[in-house]
mmCIF file of C-alpha atoms in Angstrom:
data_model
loop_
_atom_site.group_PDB
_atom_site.id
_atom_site.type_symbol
_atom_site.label_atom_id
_atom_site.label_comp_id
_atom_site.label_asym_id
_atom_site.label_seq_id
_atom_site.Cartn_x
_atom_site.Cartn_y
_atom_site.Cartn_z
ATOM 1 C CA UNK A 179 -82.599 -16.816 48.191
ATOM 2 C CA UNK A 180 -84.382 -20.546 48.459
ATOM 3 C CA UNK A 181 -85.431 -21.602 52.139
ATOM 4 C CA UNK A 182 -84.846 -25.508 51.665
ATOM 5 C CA UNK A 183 -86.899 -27.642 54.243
ATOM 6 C CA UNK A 184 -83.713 -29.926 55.593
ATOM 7 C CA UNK A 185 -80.051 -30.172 54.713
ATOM 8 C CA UNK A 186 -80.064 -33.392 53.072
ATOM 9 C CA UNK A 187 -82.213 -31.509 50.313
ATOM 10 C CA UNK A 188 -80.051 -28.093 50.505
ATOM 11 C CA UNK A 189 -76.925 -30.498 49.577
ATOM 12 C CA UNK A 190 -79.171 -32.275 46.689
ATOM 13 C CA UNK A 191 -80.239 -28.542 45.524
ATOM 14 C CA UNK A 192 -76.491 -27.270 45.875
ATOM 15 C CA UNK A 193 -75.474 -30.066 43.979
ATOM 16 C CA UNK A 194 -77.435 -29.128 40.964
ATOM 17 C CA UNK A 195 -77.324 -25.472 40.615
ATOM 18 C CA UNK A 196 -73.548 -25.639 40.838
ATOM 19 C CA UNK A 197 -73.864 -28.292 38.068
ATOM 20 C CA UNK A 198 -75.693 -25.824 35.722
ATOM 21 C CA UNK A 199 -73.967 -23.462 32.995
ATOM 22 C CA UNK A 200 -76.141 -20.121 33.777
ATOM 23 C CA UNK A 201 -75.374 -20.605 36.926
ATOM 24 C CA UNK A 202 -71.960 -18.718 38.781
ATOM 25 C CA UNK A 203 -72.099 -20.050 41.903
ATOM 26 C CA UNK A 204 -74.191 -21.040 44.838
ATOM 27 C CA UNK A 205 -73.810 -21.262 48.537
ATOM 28 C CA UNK A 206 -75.472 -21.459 52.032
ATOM 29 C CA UNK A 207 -76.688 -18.282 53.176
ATOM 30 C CA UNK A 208 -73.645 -17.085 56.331
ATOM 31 C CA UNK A 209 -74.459 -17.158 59.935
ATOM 32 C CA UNK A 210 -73.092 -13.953 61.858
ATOM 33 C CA UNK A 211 -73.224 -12.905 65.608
ATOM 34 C CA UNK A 212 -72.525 -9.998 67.472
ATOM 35 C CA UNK A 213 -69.389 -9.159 68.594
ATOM 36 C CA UNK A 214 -69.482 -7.257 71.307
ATOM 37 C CA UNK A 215 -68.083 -8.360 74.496
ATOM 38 C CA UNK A 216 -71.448 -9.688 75.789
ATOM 39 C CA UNK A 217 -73.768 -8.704 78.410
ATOM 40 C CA UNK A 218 -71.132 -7.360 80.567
ATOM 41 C CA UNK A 219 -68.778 -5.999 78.917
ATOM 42 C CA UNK A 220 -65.364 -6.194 80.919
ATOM 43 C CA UNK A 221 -65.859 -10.097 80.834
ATOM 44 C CA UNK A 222 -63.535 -11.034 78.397
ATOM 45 C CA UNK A 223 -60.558 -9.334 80.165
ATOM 46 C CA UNK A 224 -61.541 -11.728 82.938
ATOM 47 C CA UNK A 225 -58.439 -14.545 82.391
ATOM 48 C CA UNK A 226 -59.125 -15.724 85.943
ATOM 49 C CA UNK A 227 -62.460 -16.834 84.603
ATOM 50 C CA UNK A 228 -61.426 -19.276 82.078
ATOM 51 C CA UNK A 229 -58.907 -20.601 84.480
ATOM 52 C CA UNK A 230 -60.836 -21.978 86.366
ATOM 53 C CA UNK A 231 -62.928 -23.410 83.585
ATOM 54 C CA UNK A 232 -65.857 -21.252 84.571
ATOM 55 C CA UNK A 233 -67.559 -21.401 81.232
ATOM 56 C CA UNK A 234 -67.236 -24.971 80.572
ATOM 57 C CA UNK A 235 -70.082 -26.381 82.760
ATOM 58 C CA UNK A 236 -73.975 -24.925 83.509
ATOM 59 C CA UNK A 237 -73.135 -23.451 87.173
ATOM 60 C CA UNK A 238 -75.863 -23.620 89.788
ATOM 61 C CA UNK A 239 -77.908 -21.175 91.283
ATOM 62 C CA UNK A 240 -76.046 -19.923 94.291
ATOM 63 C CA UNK A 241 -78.555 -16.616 95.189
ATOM 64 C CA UNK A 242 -79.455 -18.455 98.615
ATOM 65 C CA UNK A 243 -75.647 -18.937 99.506
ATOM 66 C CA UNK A 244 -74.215 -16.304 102.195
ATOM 67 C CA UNK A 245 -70.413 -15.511 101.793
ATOM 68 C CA UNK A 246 -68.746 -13.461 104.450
ATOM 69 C CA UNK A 247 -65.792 -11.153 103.405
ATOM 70 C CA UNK A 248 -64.138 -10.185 106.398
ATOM 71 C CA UNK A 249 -61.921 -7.021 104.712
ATOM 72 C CA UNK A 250 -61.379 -2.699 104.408
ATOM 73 C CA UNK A 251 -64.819 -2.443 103.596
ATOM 74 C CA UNK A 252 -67.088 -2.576 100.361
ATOM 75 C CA UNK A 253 -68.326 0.330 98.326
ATOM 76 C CA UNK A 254 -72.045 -0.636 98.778
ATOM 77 C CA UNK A 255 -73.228 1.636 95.664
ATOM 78 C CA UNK A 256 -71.236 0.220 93.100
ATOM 79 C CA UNK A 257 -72.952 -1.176 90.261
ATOM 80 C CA UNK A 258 -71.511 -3.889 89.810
ATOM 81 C CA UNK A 259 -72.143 -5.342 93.525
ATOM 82 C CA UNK A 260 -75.013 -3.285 94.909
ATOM 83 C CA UNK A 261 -77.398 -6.038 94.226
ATOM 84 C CA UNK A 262 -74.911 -8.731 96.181
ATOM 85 C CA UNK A 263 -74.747 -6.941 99.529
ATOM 86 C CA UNK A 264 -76.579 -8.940 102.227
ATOM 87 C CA UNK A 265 -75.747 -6.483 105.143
ATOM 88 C CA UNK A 266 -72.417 -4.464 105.740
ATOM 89 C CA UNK A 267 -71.125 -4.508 109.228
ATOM 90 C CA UNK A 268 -68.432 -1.347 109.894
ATOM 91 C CA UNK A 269 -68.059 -1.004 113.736
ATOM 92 C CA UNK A 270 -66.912 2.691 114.344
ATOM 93 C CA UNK A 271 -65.589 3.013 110.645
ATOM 94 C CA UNK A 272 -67.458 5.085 108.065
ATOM 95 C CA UNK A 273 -69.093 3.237 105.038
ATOM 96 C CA UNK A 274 -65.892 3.942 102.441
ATOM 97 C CA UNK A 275 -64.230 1.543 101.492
ATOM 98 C CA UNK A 276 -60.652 3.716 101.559
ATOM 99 C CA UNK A 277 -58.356 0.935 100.810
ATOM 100 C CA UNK A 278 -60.180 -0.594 98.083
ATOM 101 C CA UNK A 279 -58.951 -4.096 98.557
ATOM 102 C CA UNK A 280 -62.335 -5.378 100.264
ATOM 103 C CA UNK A 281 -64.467 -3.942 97.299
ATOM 104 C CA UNK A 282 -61.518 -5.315 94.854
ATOM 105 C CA UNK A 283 -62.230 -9.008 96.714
ATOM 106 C CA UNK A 284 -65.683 -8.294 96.753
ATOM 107 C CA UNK A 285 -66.405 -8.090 92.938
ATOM 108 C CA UNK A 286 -64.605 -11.408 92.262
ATOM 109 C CA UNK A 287 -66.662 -13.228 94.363
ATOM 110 C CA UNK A 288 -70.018 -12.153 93.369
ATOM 111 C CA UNK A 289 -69.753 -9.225 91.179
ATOM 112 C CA UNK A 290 -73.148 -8.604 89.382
ATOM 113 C CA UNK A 291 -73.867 -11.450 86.459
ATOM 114 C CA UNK A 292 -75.680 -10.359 83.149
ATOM 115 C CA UNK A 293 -76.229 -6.961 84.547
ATOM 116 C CA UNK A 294 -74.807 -5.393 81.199
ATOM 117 C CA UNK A 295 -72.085 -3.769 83.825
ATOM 118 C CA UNK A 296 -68.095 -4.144 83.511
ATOM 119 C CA UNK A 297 -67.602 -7.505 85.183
ATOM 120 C CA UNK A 298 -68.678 -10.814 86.485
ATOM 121 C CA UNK A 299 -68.024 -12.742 89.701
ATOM 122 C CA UNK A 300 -67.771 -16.437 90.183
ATOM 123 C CA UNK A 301 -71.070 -17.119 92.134
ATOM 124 C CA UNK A 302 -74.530 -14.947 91.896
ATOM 125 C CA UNK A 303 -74.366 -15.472 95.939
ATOM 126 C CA UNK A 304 -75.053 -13.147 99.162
ATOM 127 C CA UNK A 305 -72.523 -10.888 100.309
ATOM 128 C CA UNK A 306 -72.317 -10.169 104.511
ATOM 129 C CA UNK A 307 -69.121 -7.717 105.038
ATOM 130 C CA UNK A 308 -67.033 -6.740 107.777
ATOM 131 C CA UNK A 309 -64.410 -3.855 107.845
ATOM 132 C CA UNK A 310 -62.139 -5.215 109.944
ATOM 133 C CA UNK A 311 -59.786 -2.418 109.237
ATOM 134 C CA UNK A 312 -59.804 1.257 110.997
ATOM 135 C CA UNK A 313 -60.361 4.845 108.871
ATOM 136 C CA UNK A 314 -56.511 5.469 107.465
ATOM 137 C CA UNK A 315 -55.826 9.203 107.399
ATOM 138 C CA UNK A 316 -56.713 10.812 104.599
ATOM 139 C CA UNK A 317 -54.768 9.518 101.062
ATOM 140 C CA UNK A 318 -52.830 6.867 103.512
ATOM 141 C CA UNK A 319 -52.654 3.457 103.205
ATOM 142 C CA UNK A 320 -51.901 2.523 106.398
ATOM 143 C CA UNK A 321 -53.487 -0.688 107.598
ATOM 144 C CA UNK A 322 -54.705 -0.648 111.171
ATOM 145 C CA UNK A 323 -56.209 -3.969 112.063
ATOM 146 C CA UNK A 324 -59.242 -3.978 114.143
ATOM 147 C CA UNK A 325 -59.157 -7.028 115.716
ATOM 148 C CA UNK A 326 -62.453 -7.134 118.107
ATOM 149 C CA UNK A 327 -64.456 -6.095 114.842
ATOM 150 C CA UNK A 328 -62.753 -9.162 113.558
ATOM 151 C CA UNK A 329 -62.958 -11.874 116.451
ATOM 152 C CA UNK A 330 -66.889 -10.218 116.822
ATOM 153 C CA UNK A 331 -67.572 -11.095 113.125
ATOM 154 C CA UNK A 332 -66.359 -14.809 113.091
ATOM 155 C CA UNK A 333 -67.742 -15.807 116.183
ATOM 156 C CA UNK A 334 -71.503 -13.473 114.433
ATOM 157 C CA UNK A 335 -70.871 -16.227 111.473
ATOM 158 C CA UNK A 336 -71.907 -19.188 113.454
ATOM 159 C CA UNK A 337 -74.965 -18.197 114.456
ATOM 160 C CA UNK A 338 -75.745 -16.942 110.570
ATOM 161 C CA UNK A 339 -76.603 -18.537 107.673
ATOM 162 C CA UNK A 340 -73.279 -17.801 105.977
ATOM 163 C CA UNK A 341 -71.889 -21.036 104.822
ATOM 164 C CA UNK A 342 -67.917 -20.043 102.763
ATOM 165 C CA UNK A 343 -65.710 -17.161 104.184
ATOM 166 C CA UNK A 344 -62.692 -15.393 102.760
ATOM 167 C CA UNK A 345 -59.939 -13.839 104.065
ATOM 168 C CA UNK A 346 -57.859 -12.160 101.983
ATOM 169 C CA UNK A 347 -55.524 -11.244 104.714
ATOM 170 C CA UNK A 348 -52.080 -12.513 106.265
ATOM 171 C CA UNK A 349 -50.396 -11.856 109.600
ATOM 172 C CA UNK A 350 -47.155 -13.977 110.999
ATOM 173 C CA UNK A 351 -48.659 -14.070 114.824
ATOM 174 C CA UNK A 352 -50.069 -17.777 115.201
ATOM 175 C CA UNK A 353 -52.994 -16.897 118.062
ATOM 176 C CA UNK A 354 -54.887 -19.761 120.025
ATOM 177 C CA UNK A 355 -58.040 -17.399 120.177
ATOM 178 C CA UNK A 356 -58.480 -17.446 116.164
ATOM 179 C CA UNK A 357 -57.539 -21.317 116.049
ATOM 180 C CA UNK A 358 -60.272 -22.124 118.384
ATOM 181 C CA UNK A 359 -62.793 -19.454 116.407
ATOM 182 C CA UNK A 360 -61.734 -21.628 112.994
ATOM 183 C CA UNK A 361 -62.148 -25.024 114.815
ATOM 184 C CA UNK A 362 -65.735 -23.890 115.575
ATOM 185 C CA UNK A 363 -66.461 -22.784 112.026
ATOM 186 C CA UNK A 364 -65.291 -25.835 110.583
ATOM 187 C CA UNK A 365 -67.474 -27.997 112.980
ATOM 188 C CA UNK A 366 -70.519 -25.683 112.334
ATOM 189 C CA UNK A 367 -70.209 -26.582 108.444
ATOM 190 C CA UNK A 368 -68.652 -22.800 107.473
ATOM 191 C CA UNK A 369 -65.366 -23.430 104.840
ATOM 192 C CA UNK A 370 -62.924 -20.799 105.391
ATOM 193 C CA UNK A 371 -60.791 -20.005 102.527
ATOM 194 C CA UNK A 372 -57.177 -17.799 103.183
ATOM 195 C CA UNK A 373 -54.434 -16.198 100.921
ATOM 196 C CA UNK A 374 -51.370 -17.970 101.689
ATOM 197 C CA UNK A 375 -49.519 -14.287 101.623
ATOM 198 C CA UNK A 376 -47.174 -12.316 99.220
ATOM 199 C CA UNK A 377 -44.095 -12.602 101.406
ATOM 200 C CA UNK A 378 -42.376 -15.571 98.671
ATOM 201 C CA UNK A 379 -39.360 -13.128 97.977
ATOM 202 C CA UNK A 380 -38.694 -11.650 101.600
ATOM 203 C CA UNK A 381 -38.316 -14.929 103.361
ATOM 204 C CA UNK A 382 -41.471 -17.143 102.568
ATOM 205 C CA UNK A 383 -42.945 -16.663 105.947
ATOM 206 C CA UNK A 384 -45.979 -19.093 107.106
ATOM 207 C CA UNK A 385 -48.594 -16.830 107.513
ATOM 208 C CA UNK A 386 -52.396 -17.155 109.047
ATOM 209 C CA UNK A 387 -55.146 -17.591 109.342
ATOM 210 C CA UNK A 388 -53.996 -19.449 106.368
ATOM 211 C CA UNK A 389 -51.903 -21.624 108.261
ATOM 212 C CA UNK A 390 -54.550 -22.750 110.447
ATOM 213 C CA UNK A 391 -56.402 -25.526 110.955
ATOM 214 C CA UNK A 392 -59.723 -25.797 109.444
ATOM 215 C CA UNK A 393 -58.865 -22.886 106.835
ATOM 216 C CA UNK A 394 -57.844 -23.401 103.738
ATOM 217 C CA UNK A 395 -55.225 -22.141 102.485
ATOM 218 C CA UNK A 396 -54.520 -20.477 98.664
ATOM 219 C CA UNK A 397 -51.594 -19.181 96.751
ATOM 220 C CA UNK A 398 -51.711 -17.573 93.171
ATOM 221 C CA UNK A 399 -50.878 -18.715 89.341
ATOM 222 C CA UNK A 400 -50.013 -16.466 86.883
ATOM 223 C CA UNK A 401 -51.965 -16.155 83.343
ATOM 224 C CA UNK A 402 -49.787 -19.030 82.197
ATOM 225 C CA UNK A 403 -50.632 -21.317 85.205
ATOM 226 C CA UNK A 404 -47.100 -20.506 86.813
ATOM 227 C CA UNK A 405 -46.555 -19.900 90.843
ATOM 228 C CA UNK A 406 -46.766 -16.128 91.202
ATOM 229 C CA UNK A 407 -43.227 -15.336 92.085
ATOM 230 C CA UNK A 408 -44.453 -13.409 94.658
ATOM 231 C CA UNK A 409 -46.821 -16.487 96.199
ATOM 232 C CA UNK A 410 -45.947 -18.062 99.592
ATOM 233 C CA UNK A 411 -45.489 -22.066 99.714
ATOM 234 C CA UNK A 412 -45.975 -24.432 102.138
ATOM 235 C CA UNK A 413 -47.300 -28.045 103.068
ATOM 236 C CA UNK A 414 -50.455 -26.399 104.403
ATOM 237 C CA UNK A 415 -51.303 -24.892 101.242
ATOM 238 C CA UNK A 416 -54.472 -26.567 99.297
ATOM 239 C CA UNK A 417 -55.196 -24.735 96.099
ATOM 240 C CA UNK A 418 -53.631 -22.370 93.502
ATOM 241 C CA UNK A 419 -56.039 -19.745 91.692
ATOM 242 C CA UNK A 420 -55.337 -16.858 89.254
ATOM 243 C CA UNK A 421 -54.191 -13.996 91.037
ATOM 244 C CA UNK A 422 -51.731 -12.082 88.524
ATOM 245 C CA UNK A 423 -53.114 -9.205 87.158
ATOM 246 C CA UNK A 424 -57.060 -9.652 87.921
ATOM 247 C CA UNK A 425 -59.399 -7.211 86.995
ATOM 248 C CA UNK A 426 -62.029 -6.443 89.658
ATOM 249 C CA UNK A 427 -63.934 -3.810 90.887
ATOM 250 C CA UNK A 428 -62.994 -0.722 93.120
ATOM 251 C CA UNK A 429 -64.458 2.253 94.935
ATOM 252 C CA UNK A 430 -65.957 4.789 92.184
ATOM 253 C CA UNK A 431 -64.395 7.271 94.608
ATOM 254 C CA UNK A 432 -60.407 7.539 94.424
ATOM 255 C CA UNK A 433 -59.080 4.709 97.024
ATOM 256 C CA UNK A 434 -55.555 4.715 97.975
ATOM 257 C CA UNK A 435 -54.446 1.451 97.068
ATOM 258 C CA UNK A 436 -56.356 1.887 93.580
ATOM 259 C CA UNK A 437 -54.926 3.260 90.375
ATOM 260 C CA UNK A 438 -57.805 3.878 88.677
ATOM 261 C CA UNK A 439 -61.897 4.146 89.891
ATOM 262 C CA UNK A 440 -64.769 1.334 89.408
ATOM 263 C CA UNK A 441 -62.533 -1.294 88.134
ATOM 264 C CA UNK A 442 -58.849 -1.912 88.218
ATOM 265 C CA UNK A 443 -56.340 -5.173 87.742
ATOM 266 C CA UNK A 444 -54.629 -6.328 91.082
ATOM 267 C CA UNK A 445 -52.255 -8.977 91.871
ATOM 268 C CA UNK A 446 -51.941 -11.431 95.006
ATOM 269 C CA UNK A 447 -52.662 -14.306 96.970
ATOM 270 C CA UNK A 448 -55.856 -11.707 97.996
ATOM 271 C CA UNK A 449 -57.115 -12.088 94.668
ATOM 272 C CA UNK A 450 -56.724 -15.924 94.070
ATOM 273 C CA UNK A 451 -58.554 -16.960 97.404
ATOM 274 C CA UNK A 452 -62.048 -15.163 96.633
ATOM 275 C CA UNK A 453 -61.730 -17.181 93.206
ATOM 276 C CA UNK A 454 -62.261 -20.529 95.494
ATOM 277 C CA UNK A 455 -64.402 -18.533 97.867
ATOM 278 C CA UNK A 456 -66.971 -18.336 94.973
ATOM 279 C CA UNK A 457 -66.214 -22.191 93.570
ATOM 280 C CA UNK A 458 -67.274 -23.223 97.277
ATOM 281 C CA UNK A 459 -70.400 -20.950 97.241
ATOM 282 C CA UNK A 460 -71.322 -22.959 93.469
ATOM 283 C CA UNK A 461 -70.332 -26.165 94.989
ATOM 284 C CA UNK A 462 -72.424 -24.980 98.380
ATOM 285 C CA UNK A 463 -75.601 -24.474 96.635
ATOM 286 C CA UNK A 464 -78.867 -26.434 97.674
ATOM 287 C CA UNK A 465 -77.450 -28.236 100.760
ATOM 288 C CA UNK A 466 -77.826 -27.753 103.995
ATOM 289 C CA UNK A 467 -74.486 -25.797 105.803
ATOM 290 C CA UNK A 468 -72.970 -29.105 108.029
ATOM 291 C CA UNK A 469 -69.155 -30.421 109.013
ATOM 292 C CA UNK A 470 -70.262 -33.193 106.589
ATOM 293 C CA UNK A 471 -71.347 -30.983 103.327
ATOM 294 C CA UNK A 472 -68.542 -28.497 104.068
ATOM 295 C CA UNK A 473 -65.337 -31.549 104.564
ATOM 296 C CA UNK A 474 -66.849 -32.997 101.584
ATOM 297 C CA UNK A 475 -66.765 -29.208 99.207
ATOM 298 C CA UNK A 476 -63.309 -28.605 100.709
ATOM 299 C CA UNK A 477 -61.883 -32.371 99.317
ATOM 300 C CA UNK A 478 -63.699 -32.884 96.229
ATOM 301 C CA UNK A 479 -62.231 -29.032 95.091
ATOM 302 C CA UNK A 480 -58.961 -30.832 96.148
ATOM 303 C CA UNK A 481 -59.727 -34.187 94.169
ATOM 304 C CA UNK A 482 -60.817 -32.201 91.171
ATOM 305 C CA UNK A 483 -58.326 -29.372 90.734
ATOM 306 C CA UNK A 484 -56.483 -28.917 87.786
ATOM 307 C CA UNK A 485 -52.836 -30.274 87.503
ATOM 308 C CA UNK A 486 -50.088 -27.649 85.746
ATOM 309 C CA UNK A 487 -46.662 -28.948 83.931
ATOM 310 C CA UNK A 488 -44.860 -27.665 86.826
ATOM 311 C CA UNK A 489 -46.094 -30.021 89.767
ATOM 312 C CA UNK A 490 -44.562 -32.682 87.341
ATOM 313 C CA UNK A 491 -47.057 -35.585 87.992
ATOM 314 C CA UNK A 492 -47.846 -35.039 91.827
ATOM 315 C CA UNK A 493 -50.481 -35.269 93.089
ATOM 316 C CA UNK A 494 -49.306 -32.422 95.670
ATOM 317 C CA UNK A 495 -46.731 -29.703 95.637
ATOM 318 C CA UNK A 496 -46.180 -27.607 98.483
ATOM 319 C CA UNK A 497 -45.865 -24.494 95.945
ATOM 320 C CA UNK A 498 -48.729 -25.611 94.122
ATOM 321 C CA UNK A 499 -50.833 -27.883 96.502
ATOM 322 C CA UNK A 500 -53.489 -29.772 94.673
ATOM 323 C CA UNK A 501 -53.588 -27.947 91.354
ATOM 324 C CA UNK A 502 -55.443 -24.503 90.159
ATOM 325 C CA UNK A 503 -59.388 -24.844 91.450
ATOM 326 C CA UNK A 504 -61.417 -26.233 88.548
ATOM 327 C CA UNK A 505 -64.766 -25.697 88.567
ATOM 328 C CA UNK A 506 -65.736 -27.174 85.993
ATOM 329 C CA UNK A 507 -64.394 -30.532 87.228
ATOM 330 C CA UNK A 508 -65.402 -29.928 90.970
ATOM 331 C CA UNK A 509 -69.575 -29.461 89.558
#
């Protein structure tokens, strides 16, 4: 082996030792790289992160961002989001997440970056949750809504530094007393992000708080940037984000609507909206939470998102609003 001082001379040496008779061949010394999946290691079965272009642009430091996730609960001990958890607010409830979905949520948002740990979230931000759902009996998975718990943590947010909420929840009932909660958040500077609901099949109900003002409002693509046959439409909806088949996080104990423990691959609307929950904490970063900064996140994810075949040149679709969230684009 010859270390030659700049490639103009290795091509000059090259040139003449493959020239010479005693000589059977010569050739640049390979390059190799590990191939393991990197430091954490579930990353690559991450499609939602590609997607959204996640890797295609230096993202900004989001640690001093607050995200609420208003949900079943988190599992506070998992490794993958320990780190994340801001405070954990549980009412009557005990600390387990039973469901799973809030943890699920959870870990796409903000799951643990570089931590050499099963996945990654969008945004390195602050998690504040709320279990806004009551204990199911044991191995149920009945949802009982706790609505004060609720109402108590969205009216807690505006006097917080939490600056992006999601709610991966859905609910036909259209109720003045959440309307005028969401009108406050927005004119506080707080950008509330919904799933538009999985109801597509059974009637394509409009659902809230998605439908509300001042929220908005995301359905789901599928890995090849299709509508999720199960996603609602509607002219209220702004966004489409992957949620077919994403891998996230879950309780390390059994939950019931889990099929495995510590991570597991869910589809829904509830798994597309924390994608945009953690593109408006990026997008969030180093400014100060106002109406102004917040209108201006919401329309330039809008402006910026990612147009698929099937929106045919529009510029909106009421299945596919503005296009899939592209972060990428939106930085």
């Amino acid at each position: 082996m010859v270390e030659i001082s700049s490639k103009k001379d290795q091509e000059a040496v090259l040139k003449r030792l493959r020239a010479a008779k005693a000589v059977d061949f010569a050739e640049p010394v390979p390059n190799h790289w590990l191939t393991a999946a990197g430091p954490d290691p579930l990353r690559n079965r991450q499609w939602g992160l590609p997607a959204i272009r996640w890797f295609d642009k230096t993202r900004p430091d989001a640690a001093d961002v607050h995200v609420a996730v208003l949900d079943s609960g988190i599992d506070e001990g998992h490794a993958d989001l320990k780190d994340a958890i801001e405070d954990y607010h549980r009412g009557p409830n005990q600390a387990r997440d039973f469901l799973g979905h809030g943890t699920h949520v959870s870990g796409i948002i903000a799951a643990t970056f570089n931590n050499v740990v099963g996945i990654t979230g969008v945004a390195n931000c602050r998690l504040h949750c709320w279990k806004i759902f009551l204990d199911p009996p044991a191995g149920s998975t009945k949802q009982k809504f706790d609505f004060d718990t609720y109402s108590q943590g969205l009216a807690a947010i505006l006097d917080s530094d939490i600056k992006v909420v999601n709610l991966s929840i859905g609910g036909e009932l259209h109720s003045q007393t959440e309307q005028i909660l969401f009108n406050e958040l927005a004119a506080s500077g707080v950008i509330v992000v919904a799933a538009m609901g999985n109801e597509f099949e059974e009637g394509n109900p409009i659902e809230y708080p998605a439908a509300y003002d001042g929220v908005t409002a995301i359905g789901a693509i599928d890995e090849v940037d299709r509508r999720a046959s199960f996603s609602n439409t509607g002219t209220h909806i702004a966004l489409m984000a992957p949620g077919a088949n994403v891998l996230s996080t879950v309780p390390r104990q059994k939950a019931s609507l889990a099929s495995s423990v510590d991570y597991d691959s869910w589809s829904g609307t509830s798994m597309a909206t924390p994608h945009v929950a953690g593109c408006a904490a990026l997008l969030y970063a180093a400014k100060p939470r106002s109406k102004a900064s917040a209108d201006a996140i919401v329309k330039r994810l809008k402006t910026k998102a990612r147009k698929v075949p099937a929106m045919k040149g529009k510029s909106t679709t009421k299945e596919y609003g503005h296009g899939v969230v592209d972060i990428a684009a939106a930085l």
